[in-house]
Amino acid sequence: MAEIVSLNKYRKARERAKAEREASRNRVRYGRPKVETDREAAERDMQANRHDGNRLERSEGPPDTD
């Protein structure tokens, strides 16, 4: 004969497991020290500035039609 299962307990256990997985991901994402976060932001800014610095300038005049 089949075992009787409380669906309410099953649902609550499933929700607890889901909340724990999400909490684990958030600890990794947001649980970093401020120094590490600032360093990553500085690296992003440096890469963006380097990219913009290598950009070629376009002339503002009309194109030449020789």
mmCIF file with all atom_site columns, N, CA, C and O in Angstrom, residues 14-32:
data_model
loop_
_atom_site.group_PDB
_atom_site.id
_atom_site.type_symbol
_atom_site.label_atom_id
_atom_site.label_alt_id
_atom_site.label_comp_id
_atom_site.label_asym_id
_atom_site.label_entity_id
_atom_site.label_seq_id
_atom_site.pdbx_PDB_ins_code
_atom_site.Cartn_x
_atom_site.Cartn_y
_atom_site.Cartn_z
_atom_site.occupancy
_atom_site.B_iso_or_equiv
_atom_site.pdbx_formal_charge
_atom_site.auth_seq_id
_atom_site.auth_comp_id
_atom_site.auth_asym_id
_atom_site.auth_atom_id
_atom_site.pdbx_PDB_model_num
ATOM 1  N N  . ARG A 1 14 ? 9.692  21.941 0.136  1.00 0.00 ? 14 ARG A N  1
ATOM 2  C CA . ARG A 1 14 ? 10.150 22.374 -1.184 1.00 0.00 ? 14 ARG A CA 1
ATOM 3  C C  . ARG A 1 14 ? 10.438 23.874 -1.184 1.00 0.00 ? 14 ARG A C  1
ATOM 4  O O  . ARG A 1 14 ? 11.455 24.324 -1.725 1.00 0.00 ? 14 ARG A O  1
ATOM 5  N N  . GLU A 1 15 ? 9.573  24.667 -0.567 1.00 0.00 ? 15 GLU A N  1
ATOM 6  C CA . GLU A 1 15 ? 9.782  26.114 -0.494 1.00 0.00 ? 15 GLU A CA 1
ATOM 7  C C  . GLU A 1 15 ? 11.005 26.463 0.354  1.00 0.00 ? 15 GLU A C  1
ATOM 8  O O  . GLU A 1 15 ? 11.756 27.385 0.027  1.00 0.00 ? 15 GLU A O  1
ATOM 9  N N  . ARG A 1 16 ? 11.227 25.717 1.455  1.00 0.00 ? 16 ARG A N  1
ATOM 10 C CA . ARG A 1 16 ? 12.412 25.945 2.286  1.00 0.00 ? 16 ARG A CA 1
ATOM 11 C C  . ARG A 1 16 ? 13.688 25.668 1.502  1.00 0.00 ? 16 ARG A C  1
ATOM 12 O O  . ARG A 1 16 ? 14.658 26.405 1.586  1.00 0.00 ? 16 ARG A O  1
ATOM 13 N N  . ALA A 1 17 ? 13.690 24.586 0.731  1.00 0.00 ? 17 ALA A N  1
ATOM 14 C CA . ALA A 1 17 ? 14.866 24.237 -0.074 1.00 0.00 ? 17 ALA A CA 1
ATOM 15 C C  . ALA A 1 17 ? 15.125 25.302 -1.130 1.00 0.00 ? 17 ALA A C  1
ATOM 16 O O  . ALA A 1 17 ? 16.278 25.695 -1.369 1.00 0.00 ? 17 ALA A O  1
ATOM 17 N N  . LYS A 1 18 ? 14.065 25.807 -1.750 1.00 0.00 ? 18 LYS A N  1
ATOM 18 C CA . LYS A 1 18 ? 14.213 26.856 -2.762 1.00 0.00 ? 18 LYS A CA 1
ATOM 19 C C  . LYS A 1 18 ? 14.763 28.132 -2.123 1.00 0.00 ? 18 LYS A C  1
ATOM 20 O O  . LYS A 1 18 ? 15.655 28.785 -2.681 1.00 0.00 ? 18 LYS A O  1
ATOM 21 N N  . ALA A 1 19 ? 14.256 28.489 -0.952 1.00 0.00 ? 19 ALA A N  1
ATOM 22 C CA . ALA A 1 19 ? 14.730 29.688 -0.257 1.00 0.00 ? 19 ALA A CA 1
ATOM 23 C C  . ALA A 1 19 ? 16.196 29.544 0.136  1.00 0.00 ? 19 ALA A C  1
ATOM 24 O O  . ALA A 1 19 ? 16.976 30.507 0.046  1.00 0.00 ? 19 ALA A O  1
ATOM 25 N N  . GLU A 1 20 ? 16.605 28.350 0.535  1.00 0.00 ? 20 GLU A N  1
ATOM 26 C CA . GLU A 1 20 ? 18.005 28.115 0.907  1.00 0.00 ? 20 GLU A CA 1
ATOM 27 C C  . GLU A 1 20 ? 18.924 28.241 -0.304 1.00 0.00 ? 20 GLU A C  1
ATOM 28 O O  . GLU A 1 20 ? 20.011 28.810 -0.207 1.00 0.00 ? 20 GLU A O  1
ATOM 29 N N  . ARG A 1 21 ? 18.498 27.719 -1.451 1.00 0.00 ? 21 ARG A N  1
ATOM 30 C CA . ARG A 1 21 ? 19.308 27.854 -2.676 1.00 0.00 ? 21 ARG A CA 1
ATOM 31 C C  . ARG A 1 21 ? 19.462 29.329 -3.058 1.00 0.00 ? 21 ARG A C  1
ATOM 32 O O  . ARG A 1 21 ? 20.553 29.776 -3.405 1.00 0.00 ? 21 ARG A O  1
ATOM 33 N N  . GLU A 1 22 ? 18.373 30.080 -2.975 1.00 0.00 ? 22 GLU A N  1
ATOM 34 C CA . GLU A 1 22 ? 18.423 31.510 -3.311 1.00 0.00 ? 22 GLU A CA 1
ATOM 35 C C  . GLU A 1 22 ? 19.299 32.270 -2.321 1.00 0.00 ? 22 GLU A C  1
ATOM 36 O O  . GLU A 1 22 ? 20.088 33.137 -2.713 1.00 0.00 ? 22 GLU A O  1
ATOM 37 N N  . ALA A 1 23 ? 19.211 31.934 -1.045 1.00 0.00 ? 23 ALA A N  1
ATOM 38 C CA . ALA A 1 23 ? 20.035 32.582 -0.031 1.00 0.00 ? 23 ALA A CA 1
ATOM 39 C C  . ALA A 1 23 ? 21.510 32.295 -0.274 1.00 0.00 ? 23 ALA A C  1
ATOM 40 O O  . ALA A 1 23 ? 22.363 33.176 -0.115 1.00 0.00 ? 23 ALA A O  1
ATOM 41 N N  . SER A 1 24 ? 21.805 31.080 -0.685 1.00 0.00 ? 24 SER A N  1
ATOM 42 C CA . SER A 1 24 ? 23.190 30.715 -0.977 1.00 0.00 ? 24 SER A CA 1
ATOM 43 C C  . SER A 1 24 ? 23.730 31.537 -2.137 1.00 0.00 ? 24 SER A C  1
ATOM 44 O O  . SER A 1 24 ? 24.851 32.051 -2.086 1.00 0.00 ? 24 SER A O  1
ATOM 45 N N  . ARG A 1 25 ? 22.932 31.689 -3.183 1.00 0.00 ? 25 ARG A N  1
ATOM 46 C CA . ARG A 1 25 ? 23.352 32.507 -4.327 1.00 0.00 ? 25 ARG A CA 1
ATOM 47 C C  . ARG A 1 25 ? 23.552 33.962 -3.911 1.00 0.00 ? 25 ARG A C  1
ATOM 48 O O  . ARG A 1 25 ? 24.501 34.609 -4.349 1.00 0.00 ? 25 ARG A O  1
ATOM 49 N N  . ASN A 1 26 ? 22.664 34.485 -3.081 1.00 0.00 ? 26 ASN A N  1
ATOM 50 C CA . ASN A 1 26 ? 22.781 35.877 -2.641 1.00 0.00 ? 26 ASN A CA 1
ATOM 51 C C  . ASN A 1 26 ? 23.995 36.085 -1.747 1.00 0.00 ? 26 ASN A C  1
ATOM 52 O O  . ASN A 1 26 ? 24.613 37.149 -1.796 1.00 0.00 ? 26 ASN A O  1
ATOM 53 N N  . ARG A 1 27 ? 24.342 35.088 -0.938 1.00 0.00 ? 27 ARG A N  1
ATOM 54 C CA . ARG A 1 27 ? 25.543 35.210 -0.106 1.00 0.00 ? 27 ARG A CA 1
ATOM 55 C C  . ARG A 1 27 ? 26.782 35.339 -0.977 1.00 0.00 ? 27 ARG A C  1
ATOM 56 O O  . ARG A 1 27 ? 27.685 36.117 -0.681 1.00 0.00 ? 27 ARG A O  1
ATOM 57 N N  . VAL A 1 28 ? 26.810 34.597 -2.071 1.00 0.00 ? 28 VAL A N  1
ATOM 58 C CA . VAL A 1 28 ? 27.950 34.684 -2.979 1.00 0.00 ? 28 VAL A CA 1
ATOM 59 C C  . VAL A 1 28 ? 27.942 36.034 -3.698 1.00 0.00 ? 28 VAL A C  1
ATOM 60 O O  . VAL A 1 28 ? 28.970 36.683 -3.830 1.00 0.00 ? 28 VAL A O  1
ATOM 61 N N  . ARG A 1 29 ? 26.783 36.463 -4.143 1.00 0.00 ? 29 ARG A N  1
ATOM 62 C CA . ARG A 1 29 ? 26.693 37.678 -4.940 1.00 0.00 ? 29 ARG A CA 1
ATOM 63 C C  . ARG A 1 29 ? 26.920 38.940 -4.102 1.00 0.00 ? 29 ARG A C  1
ATOM 64 O O  . ARG A 1 29 ? 27.652 39.834 -4.517 1.00 0.00 ? 29 ARG A O  1
ATOM 65 N N  . TYR A 1 30 ? 26.299 39.025 -2.948 1.00 0.00 ? 30 TYR A N  1
ATOM 66 C CA . TYR A 1 30 ? 26.333 40.256 -2.161 1.00 0.00 ? 30 TYR A CA 1
ATOM 67 C C  . TYR A 1 30 ? 27.217 40.168 -0.927 1.00 0.00 ? 30 TYR A C  1
ATOM 68 O O  . TYR A 1 30 ? 27.414 41.156 -0.247 1.00 0.00 ? 30 TYR A O  1
ATOM 69 N N  . GLY A 1 31 ? 27.768 39.026 -0.636 1.00 0.00 ? 31 GLY A N  1
ATOM 70 C CA . GLY A 1 31 ? 28.527 38.848 0.589  1.00 0.00 ? 31 GLY A CA 1
ATOM 71 C C  . GLY A 1 31 ? 30.007 39.127 0.425  1.00 0.00 ? 31 GLY A C  1
ATOM 72 O O  . GLY A 1 31 ? 30.812 38.572 1.142  1.00 0.00 ? 31 GLY A O  1
ATOM 73 N N  . ARG A 1 32 ? 30.363 39.975 -0.517 1.00 0.00 ? 32 ARG A N  1
ATOM 74 C CA . ARG A 1 32 ? 31.769 40.282 -0.737 1.00 0.00 ? 32 ARG A CA 1
ATOM 75 C C  . ARG A 1 32 ? 32.160 41.529 0.050  1.00 0.00 ? 32 ARG A C  1
ATOM 76 O O  . ARG A 1 32 ? 31.334 42.411 0.273  1.00 0.00 ? 32 ARG A O  1
#
